[in-house]
Short mmCIF file of C-alpha atoms and ligand atoms in Angstrom, two decimals:
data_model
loop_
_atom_site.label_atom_id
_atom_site.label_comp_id
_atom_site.label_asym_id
_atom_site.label_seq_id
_atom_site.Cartn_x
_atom_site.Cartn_y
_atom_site.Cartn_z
CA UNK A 1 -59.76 58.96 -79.54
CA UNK A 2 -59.77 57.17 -76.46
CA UNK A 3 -57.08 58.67 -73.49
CA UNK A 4 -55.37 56.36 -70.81
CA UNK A 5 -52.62 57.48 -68.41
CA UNK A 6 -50.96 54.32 -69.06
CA UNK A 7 -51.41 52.34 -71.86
CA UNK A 8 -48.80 48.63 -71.42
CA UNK A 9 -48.35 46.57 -74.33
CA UNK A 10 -48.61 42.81 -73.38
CA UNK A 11 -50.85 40.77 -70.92
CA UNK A 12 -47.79 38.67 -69.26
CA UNK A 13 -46.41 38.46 -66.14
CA UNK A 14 -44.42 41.81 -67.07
CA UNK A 15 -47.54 43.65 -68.52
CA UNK A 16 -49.41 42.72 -65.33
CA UNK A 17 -46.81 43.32 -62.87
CA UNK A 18 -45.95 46.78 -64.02
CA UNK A 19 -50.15 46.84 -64.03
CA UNK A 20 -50.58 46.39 -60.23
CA UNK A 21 -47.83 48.06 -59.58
CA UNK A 22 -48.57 51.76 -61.11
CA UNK A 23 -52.30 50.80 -59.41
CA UNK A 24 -50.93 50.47 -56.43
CA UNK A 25 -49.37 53.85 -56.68
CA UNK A 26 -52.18 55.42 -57.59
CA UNK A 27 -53.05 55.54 -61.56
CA UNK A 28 -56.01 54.88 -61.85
CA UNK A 29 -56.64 55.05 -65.93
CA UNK A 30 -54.76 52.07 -67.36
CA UNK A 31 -55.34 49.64 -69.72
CA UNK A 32 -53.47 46.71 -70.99
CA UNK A 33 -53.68 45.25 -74.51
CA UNK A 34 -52.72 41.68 -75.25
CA UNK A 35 -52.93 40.10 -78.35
CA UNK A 36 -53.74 36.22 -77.31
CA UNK A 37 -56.86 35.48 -76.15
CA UNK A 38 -55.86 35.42 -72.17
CA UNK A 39 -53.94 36.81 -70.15
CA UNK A 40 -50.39 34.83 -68.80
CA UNK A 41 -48.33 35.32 -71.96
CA UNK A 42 -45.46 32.22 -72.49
CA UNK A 43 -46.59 31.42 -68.96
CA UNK A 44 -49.71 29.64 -70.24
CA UNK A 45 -47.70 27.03 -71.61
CA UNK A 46 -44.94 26.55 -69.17
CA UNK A 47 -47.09 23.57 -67.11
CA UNK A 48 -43.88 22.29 -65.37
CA UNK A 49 -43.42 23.23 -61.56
CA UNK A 50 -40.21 25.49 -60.12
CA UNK A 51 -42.08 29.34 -60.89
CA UNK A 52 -42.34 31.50 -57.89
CA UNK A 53 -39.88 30.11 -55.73
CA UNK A 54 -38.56 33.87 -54.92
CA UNK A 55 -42.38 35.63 -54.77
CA UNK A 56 -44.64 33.24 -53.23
CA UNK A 57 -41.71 30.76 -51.78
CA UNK A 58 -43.85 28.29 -53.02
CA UNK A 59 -43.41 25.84 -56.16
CA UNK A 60 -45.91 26.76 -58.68
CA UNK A 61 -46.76 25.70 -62.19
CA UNK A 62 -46.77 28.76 -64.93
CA UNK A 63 -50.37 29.10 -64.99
CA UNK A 64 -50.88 29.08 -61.22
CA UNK A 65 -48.38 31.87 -60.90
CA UNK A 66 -49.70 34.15 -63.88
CA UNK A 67 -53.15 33.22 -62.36
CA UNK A 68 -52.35 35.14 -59.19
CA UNK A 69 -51.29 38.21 -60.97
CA UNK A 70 -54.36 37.93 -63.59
CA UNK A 71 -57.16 37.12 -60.40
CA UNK A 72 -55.33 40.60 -59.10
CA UNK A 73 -55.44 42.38 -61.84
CA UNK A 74 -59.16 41.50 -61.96
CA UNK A 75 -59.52 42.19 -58.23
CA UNK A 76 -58.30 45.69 -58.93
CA UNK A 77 -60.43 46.47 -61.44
CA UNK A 78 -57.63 46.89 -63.95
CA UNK A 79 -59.39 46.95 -67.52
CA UNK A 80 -57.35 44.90 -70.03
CA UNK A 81 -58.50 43.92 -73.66
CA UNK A 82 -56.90 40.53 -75.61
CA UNK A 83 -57.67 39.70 -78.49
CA UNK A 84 -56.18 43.16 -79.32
CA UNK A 85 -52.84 43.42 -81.05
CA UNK A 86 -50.77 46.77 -80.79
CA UNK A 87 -49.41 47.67 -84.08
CA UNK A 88 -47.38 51.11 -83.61
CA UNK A 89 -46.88 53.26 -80.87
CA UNK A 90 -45.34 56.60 -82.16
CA UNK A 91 -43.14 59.20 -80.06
CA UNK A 92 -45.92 60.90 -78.68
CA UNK A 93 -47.01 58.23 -77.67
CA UNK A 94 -50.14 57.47 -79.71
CA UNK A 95 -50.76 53.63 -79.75
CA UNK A 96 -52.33 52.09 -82.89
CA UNK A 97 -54.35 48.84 -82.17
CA UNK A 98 -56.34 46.38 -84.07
CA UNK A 99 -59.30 44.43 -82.40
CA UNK A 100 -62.09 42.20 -83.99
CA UNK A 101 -64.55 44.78 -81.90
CA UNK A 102 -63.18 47.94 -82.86
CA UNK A 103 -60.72 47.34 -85.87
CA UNK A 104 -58.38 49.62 -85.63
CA UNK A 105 -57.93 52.10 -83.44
CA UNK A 106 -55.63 55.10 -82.01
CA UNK A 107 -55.16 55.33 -78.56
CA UNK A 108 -53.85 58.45 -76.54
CA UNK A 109 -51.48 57.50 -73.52
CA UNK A 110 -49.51 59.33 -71.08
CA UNK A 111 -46.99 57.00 -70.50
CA UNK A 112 -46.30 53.17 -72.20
CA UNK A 113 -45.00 50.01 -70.55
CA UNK A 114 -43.62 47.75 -73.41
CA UNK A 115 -44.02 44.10 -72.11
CA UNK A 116 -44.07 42.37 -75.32
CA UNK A 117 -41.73 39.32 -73.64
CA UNK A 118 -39.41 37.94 -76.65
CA UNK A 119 -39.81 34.92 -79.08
CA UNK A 120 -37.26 31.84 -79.94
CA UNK A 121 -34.34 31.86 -82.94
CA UNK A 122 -35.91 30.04 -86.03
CA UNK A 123 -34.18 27.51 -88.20
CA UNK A 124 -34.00 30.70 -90.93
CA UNK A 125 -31.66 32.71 -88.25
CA UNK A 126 -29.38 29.12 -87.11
CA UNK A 127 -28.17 28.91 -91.19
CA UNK A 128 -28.49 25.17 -90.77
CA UNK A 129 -27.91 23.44 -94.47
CA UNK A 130 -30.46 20.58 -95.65
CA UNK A 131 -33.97 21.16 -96.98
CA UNK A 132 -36.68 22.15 -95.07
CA UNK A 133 -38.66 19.18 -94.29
CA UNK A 134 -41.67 18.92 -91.42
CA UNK A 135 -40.64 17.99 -88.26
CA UNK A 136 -38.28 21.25 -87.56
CA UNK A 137 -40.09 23.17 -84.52
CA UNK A 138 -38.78 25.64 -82.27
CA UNK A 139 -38.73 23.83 -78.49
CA UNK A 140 -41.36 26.75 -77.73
CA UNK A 141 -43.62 25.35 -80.58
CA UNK A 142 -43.25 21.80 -79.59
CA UNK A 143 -44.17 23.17 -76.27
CA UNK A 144 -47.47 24.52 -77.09
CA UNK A 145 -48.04 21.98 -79.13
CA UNK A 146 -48.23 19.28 -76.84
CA UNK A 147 -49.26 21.41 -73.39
CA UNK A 148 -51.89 23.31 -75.19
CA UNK A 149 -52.94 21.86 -77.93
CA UNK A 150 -52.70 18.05 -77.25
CA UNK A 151 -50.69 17.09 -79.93
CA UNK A 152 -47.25 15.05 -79.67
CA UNK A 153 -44.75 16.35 -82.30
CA UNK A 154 -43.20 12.87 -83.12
CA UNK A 155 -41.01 9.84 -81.62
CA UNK A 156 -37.65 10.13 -82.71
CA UNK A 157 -36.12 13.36 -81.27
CA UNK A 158 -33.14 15.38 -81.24
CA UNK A 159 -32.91 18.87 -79.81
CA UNK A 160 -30.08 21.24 -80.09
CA UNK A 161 -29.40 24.11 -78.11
CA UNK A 162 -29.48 23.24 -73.88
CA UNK A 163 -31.49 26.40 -73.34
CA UNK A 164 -34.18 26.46 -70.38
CA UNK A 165 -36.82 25.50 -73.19
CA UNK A 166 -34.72 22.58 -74.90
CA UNK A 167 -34.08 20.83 -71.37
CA UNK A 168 -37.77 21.11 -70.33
CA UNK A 169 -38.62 19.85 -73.60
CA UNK A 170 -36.47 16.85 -73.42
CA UNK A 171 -38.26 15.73 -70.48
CA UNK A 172 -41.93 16.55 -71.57
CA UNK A 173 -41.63 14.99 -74.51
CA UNK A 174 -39.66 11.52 -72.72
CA UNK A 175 -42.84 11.91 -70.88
CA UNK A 176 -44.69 12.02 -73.56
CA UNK A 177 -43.60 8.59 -74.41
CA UNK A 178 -41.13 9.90 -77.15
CA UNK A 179 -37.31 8.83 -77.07
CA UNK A 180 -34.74 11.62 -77.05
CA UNK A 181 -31.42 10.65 -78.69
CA UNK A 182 -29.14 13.62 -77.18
CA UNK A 183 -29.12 17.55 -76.60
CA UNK A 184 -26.57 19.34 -78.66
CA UNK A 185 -24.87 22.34 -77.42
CA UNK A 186 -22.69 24.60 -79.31
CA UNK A 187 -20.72 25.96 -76.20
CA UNK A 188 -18.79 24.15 -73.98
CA UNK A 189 -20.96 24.80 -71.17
CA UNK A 190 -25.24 24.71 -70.99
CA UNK A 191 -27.19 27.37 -71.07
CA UNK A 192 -29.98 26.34 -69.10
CA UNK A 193 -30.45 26.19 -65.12
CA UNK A 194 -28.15 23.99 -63.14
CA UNK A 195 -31.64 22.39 -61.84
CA UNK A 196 -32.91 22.00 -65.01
CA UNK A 197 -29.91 19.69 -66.37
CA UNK A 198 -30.89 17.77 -63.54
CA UNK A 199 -34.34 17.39 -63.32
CA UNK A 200 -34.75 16.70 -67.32
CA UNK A 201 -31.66 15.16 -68.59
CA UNK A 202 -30.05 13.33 -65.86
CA UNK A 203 -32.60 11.94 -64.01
CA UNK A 204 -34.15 10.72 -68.03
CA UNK A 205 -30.60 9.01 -68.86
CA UNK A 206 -30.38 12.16 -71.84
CA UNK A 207 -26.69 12.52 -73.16
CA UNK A 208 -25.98 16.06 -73.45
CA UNK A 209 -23.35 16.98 -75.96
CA UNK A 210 -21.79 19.72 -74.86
CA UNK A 211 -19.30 21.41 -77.96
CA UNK A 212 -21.51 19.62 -80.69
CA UNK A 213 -23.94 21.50 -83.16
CA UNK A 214 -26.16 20.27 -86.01
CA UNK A 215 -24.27 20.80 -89.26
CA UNK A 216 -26.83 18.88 -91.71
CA UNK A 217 -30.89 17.82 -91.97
CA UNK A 218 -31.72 15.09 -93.77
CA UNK A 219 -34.61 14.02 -95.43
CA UNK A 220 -36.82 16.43 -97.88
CA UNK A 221 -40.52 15.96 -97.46
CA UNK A 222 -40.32 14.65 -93.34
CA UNK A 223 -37.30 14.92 -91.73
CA UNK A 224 -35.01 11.38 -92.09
CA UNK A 225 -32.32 12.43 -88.89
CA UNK A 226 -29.91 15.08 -88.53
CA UNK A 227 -25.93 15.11 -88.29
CA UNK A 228 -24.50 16.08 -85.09
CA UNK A 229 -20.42 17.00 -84.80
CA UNK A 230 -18.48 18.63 -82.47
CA UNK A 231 -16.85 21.76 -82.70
CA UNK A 232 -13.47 23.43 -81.76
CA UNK A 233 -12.79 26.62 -79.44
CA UNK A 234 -13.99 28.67 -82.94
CA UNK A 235 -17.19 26.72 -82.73
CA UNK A 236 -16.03 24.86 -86.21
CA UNK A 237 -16.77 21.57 -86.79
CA UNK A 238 -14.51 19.26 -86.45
CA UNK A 239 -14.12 17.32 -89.32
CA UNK A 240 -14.31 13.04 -89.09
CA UNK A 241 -16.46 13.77 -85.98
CA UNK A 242 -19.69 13.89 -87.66
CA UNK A 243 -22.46 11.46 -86.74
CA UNK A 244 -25.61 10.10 -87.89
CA UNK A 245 -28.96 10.50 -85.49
CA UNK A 246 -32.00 9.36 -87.12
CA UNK A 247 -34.88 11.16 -85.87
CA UNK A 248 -38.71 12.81 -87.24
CA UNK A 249 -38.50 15.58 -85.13
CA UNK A 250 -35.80 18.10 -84.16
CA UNK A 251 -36.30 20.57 -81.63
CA UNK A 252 -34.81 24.02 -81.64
CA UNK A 253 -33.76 26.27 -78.37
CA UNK A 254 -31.21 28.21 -79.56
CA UNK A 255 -31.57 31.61 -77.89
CA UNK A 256 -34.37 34.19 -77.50
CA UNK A 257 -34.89 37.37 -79.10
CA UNK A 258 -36.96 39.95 -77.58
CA UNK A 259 -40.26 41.41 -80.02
CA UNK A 260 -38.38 44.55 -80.71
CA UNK A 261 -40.33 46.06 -83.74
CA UNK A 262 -42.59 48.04 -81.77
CA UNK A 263 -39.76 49.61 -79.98
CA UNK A 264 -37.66 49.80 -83.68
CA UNK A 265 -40.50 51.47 -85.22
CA UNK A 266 -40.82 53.89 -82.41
CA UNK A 267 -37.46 54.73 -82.79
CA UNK A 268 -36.27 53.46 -79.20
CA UNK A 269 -32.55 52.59 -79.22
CA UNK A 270 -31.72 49.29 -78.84
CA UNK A 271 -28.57 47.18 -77.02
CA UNK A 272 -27.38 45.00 -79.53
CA UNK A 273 -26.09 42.74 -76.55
CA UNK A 274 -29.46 42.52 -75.00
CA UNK A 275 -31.17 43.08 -78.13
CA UNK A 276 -34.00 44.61 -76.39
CA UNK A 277 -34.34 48.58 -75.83
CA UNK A 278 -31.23 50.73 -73.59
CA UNK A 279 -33.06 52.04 -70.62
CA UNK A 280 -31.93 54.08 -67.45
CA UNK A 281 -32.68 53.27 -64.28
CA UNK A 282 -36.82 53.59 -63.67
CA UNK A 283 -36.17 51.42 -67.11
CA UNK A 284 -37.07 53.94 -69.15
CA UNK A 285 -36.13 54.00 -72.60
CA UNK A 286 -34.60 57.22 -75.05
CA UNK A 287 -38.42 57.59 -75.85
CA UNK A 288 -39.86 60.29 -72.92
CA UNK A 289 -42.69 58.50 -70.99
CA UNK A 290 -41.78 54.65 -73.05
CA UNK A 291 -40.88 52.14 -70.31
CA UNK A 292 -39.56 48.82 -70.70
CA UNK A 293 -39.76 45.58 -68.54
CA UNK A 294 -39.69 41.53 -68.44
CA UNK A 295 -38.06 39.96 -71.26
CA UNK A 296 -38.44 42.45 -73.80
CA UNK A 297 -35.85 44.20 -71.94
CA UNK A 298 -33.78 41.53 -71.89
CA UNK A 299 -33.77 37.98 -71.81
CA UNK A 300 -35.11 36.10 -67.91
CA UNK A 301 -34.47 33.01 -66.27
CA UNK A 302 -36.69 33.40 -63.70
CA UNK A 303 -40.38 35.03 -63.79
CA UNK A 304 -39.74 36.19 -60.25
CA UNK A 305 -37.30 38.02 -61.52
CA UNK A 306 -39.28 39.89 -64.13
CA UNK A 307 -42.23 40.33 -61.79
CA UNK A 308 -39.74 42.45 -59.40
CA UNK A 309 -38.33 44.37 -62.60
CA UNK A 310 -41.85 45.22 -63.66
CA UNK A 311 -43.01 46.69 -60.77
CA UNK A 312 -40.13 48.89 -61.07
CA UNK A 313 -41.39 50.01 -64.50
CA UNK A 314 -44.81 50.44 -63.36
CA UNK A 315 -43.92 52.48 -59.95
CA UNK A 316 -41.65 54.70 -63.03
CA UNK A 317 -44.28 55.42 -65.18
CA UNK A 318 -46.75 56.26 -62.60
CA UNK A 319 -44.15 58.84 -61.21
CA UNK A 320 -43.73 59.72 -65.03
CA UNK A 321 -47.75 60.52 -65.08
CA UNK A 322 -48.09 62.17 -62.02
CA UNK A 323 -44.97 64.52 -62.60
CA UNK A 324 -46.26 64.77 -66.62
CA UNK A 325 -42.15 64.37 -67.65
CA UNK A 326 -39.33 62.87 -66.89
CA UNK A 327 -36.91 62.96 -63.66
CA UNK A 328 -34.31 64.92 -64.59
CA UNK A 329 -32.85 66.51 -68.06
CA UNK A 330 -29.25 66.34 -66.93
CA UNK A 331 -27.02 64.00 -68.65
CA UNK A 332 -27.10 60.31 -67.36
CA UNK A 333 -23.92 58.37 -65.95
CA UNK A 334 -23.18 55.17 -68.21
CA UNK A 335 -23.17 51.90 -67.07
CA UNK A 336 -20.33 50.38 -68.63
CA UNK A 337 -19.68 46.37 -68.82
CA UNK A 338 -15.93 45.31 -68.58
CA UNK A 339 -14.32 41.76 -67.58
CA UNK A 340 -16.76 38.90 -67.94
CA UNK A 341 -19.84 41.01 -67.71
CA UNK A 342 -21.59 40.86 -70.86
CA UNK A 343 -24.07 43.81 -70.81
CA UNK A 344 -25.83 45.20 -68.09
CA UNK A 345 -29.52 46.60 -67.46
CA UNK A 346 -30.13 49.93 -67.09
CA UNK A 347 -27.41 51.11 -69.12
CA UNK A 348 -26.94 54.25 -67.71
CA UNK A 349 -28.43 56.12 -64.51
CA UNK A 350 -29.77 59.55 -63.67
CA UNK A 351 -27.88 59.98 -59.96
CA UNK A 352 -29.07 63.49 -59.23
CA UNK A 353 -33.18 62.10 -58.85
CA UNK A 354 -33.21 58.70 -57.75
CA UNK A 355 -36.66 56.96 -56.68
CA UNK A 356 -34.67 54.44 -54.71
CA UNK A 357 -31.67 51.91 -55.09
CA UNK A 358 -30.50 50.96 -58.17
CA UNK A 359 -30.90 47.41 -59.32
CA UNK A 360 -28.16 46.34 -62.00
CA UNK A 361 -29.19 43.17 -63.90
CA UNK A 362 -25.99 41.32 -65.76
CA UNK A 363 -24.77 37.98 -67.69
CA UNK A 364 -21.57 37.09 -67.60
CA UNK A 365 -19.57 35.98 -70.49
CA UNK A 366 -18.63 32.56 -69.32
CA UNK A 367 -18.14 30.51 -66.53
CA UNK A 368 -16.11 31.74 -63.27
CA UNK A 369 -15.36 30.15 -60.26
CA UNK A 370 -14.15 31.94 -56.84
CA UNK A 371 -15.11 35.43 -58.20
CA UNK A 372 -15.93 39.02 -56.74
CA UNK A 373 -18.50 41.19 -58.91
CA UNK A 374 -17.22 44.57 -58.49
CA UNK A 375 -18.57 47.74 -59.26
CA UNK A 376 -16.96 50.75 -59.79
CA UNK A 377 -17.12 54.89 -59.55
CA UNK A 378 -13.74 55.52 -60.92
CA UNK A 379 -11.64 54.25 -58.31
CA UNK A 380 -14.09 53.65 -55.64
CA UNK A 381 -15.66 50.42 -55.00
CA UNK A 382 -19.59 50.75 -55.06
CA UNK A 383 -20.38 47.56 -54.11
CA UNK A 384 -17.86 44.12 -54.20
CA UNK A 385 -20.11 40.49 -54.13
CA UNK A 386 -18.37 37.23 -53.81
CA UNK A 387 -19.21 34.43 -55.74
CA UNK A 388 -18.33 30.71 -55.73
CA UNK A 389 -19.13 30.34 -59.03
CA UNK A 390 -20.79 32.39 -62.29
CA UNK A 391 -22.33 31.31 -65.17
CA UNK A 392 -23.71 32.47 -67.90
CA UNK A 393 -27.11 31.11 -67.80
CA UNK A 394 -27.90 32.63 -64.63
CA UNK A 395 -29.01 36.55 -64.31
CA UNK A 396 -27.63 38.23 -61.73
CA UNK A 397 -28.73 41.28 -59.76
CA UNK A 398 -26.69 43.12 -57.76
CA UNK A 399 -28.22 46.17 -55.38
CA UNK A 400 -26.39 49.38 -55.72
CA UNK A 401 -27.95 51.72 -52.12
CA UNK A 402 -29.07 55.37 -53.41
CA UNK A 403 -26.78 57.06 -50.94
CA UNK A 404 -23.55 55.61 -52.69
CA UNK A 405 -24.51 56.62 -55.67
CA UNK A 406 -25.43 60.14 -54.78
CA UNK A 407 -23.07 62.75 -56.00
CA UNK A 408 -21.66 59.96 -58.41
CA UNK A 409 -20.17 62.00 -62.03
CA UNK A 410 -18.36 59.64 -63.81
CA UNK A 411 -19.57 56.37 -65.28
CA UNK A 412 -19.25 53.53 -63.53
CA UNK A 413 -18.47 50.10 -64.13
CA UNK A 414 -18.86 46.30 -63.75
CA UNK A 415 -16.54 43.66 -63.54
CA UNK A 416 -15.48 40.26 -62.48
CA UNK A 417 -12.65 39.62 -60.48
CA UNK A 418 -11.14 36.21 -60.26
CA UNK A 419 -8.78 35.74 -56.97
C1 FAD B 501 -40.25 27.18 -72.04
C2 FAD B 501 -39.99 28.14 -70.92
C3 FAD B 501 -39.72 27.62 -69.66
C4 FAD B 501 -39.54 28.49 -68.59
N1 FAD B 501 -39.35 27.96 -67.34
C5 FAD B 501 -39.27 28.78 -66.27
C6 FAD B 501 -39.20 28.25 -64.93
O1 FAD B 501 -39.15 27.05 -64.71
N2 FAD B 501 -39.19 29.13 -63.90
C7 FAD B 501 -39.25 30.47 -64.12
O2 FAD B 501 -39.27 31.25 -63.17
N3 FAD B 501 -39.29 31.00 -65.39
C8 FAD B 501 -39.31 30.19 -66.46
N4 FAD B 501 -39.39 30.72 -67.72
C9 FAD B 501 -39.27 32.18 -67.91
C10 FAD B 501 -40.56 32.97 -67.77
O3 FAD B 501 -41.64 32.23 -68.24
C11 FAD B 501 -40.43 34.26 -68.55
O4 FAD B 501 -39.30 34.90 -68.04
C12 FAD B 501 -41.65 35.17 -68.42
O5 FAD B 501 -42.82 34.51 -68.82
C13 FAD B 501 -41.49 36.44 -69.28
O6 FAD B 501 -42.58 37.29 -69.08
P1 FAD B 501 -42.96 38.47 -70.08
O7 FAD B 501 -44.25 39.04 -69.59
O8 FAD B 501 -41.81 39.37 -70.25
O9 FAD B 501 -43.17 37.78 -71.49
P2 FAD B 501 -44.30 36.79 -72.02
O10 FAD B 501 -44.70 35.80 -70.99
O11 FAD B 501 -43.77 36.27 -73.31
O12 FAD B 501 -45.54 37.77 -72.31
C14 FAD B 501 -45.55 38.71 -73.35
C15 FAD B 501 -46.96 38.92 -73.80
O13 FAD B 501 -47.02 40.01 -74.71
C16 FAD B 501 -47.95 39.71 -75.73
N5 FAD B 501 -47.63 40.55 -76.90
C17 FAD B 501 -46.48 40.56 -77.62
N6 FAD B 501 -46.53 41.48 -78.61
C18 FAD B 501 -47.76 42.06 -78.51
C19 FAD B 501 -48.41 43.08 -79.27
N7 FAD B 501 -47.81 43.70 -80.31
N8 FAD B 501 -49.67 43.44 -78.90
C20 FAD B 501 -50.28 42.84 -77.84
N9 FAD B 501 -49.70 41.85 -77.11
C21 FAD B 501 -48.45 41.48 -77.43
C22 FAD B 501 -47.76 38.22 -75.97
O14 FAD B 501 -48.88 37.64 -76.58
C23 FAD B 501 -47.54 37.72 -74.54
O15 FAD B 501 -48.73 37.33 -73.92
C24 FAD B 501 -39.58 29.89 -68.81
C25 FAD B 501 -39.81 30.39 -70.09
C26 FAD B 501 -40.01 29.53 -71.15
C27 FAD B 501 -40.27 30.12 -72.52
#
């Protein structure tokens, strides 16, 4: 049985962030397994500009940016297998792959970094009626599809759901020399960047339809067009709205889902708001020496973002190896989400053994406009952050300093305030 201090579970900008990272403090026996045949993860296929605005202050396409991290990881000498799926990790910590060269395989590690990323809502989850003709993709699909493989989905499109994906998709594929009727969004407000509503609907003349869903698919062999209506405040449909949009391909981006059965199967509680694993604040989760980062963890908008989180993970687990357990044993403080603050990441916080300040990572529920985030320690104020406006499509990260929250017992909390 082969023995690695760290063993991390996707070759993404998480996996190889958290990578360098517990390198660069000193672990020098780590390995990480991917299961595609390079290194970059969703990344790969992302070949619009705006990554790495935060990192490199510089606007780079997703494969230049996961190329920097993969020519370091290579400068460093970190090994890293693809081609290599992980298929259990158990609470010991023994890691189960499968690999054309060595078929399957346990693997002994100190500590794990799960950096799996997360994958898009299909049709089978959105309970759309109609049959299930071709020409139904998810807008990550379509994405490879025509980046990577070279192939253009079809002519006619429709996309519902005004996710990050969905808006980029509208303008690749109006690039593409397709027409897009409209974006549909369920909620009254989009749930992709400000920029991106821009950049790939406005500036393409693309109607979106905010408070409008898909309630029917036509056509049974290829898709015929799809019915759009719009909905009330219970997200209902409205009936007499309904409208007619023929298309051959709809496109869907309606939410992400991080790969959580590694982390089920290992028996690492989950956050049914984030859907991805409840960790503390080195973003560690229930499982001793399991760590968590990127959008496993929870879902990104921005891969600088992750990057920063994942280094976090990585300088964790490396304190992790070198100490051989965890921090502390004493009971955590909780983090607990209140007024238009949807969930928050960590969850809870070990005060009494801090490696630094604490990072908390939050959505908020819906859009608010002259706002104060506050955060709380019973009745004192940790931290209070103006804001001209929130919304829910943006991740925010708010700084909590180590020496306020030294000697902190109760749970704390975070809110919004509206003046
Ligand atoms: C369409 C799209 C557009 C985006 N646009 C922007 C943008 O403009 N700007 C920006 O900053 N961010 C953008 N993002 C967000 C950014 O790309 C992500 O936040 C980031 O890539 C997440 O990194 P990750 O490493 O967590 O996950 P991923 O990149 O998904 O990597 C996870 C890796 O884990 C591997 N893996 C999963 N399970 C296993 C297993 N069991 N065994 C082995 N390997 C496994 C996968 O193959 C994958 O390579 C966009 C994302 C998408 C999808």
């Amino acid at each position: 049985m082969r023995d690695f201090d760290i063993v991390i579970v996707g070759g993404g900008p998480a996996g190889m962030a958290a990578a360098i990272s517990a390198r660069e403090q000193g672990i020098e026996n780590i390995v990480i397994f991917e299961r595609d045949s390079e290194l970059g993860g969703i990344l790969n296929q992302c070949i619009h500009n705006g990554f790495g605005l935060r990192t490199f202050k510089e606007e780079l396409t997703g494969p230049e940016y996961a190329e920097r991290y993969a020519d370091k990881v290579r400068d460093m000498n970190i090994p890293y297998e693809t081609d290599t799926m992980v298929l259990d990790i158990s609470k010991d910590r023994v890691v189960t792959i499968l690999s054309r060269k060595r078929g399957v395989e346990e693997i002994r590690a100190k500590a794990v970094i799960l950096a799996m990323g997360c994958r898009e809502r299909p049709r089978g989850a959105l309970n759309i009626p109609g049959f299930r003709p071709q020409g139904v993709y998810t807008a990550g699909t379509a994405q490879k599809l025509v980046n990577c493989e070279g192939y253009v989905p079809g002519k006619e499109v429709v996309i519902l759901g005004s996710g990050d994906i969905g808006l980029i998709m509208a303008r690749r594929m109006t690039l593409e020399g397709a027409h897009v009727a409209a974006v549909a969004e369920l909620m009254p407000y989009s749930s992709g960047l400000k920029r991106n509503i821009v950049q790939c609907l406005d500036d393409f003349g693309i109607p979106l339809l905010l408070s409008h869903t898909v309630v029917d698919i036509k056509g049974k062999e290829k898709l015929e067009g799809v019915v759009i209506a719009e909905v009330d405040s219970t997200n209902t449909p409205i009936a007499g709205t309904e409208q007619f949009y023929p298309c051959d391909t709809l496109l869907l981006s309606c939410g992400l889902i991080p790969e959580n059965e590694l982390s089920k199967n290992c028996g690492i509680t989950l956050d049914p708001r984030t859907n991805g694993p409840v960790v503390d604040e080195g973003l560690e989760t229930d499982i001793d020496g399991v760590f968590a980062c990127g959008n496993v963890l929870h879902v990104h908008d921005l891969v600088d973002f992750v990057s920063e989180e994942s280094a976090r993970a990585g300088e964790s687990a490396a304190a992790f190896v070198k100490r051989g357990c965890t921090p502390d044993d004493t009971a955590a403080i909780k983090v607990v989400p209140k007024n238009g603050v949807r969930y928050t990441v960590p969850a809870e916080i070990h005060t009494s053994d801090l490696l630094g300040d604490v990072h908390i990572r939050f959505r908020v529920t819906g859009v608010f406009k002259d706002c104060s985030v506050v955060i709380k320690a019973g009745e004192e104020e940790l931290v209070r952050r103006k804001n001209r406006i929130l919304v829910p499509s943006e991740m925010l990260d708010i700084i909590i300093k180590k020496d306020k929250l030294a000697g902190v017992n109760c749970d704390i909390t975070a809110e919004i305030e509206e003046v």
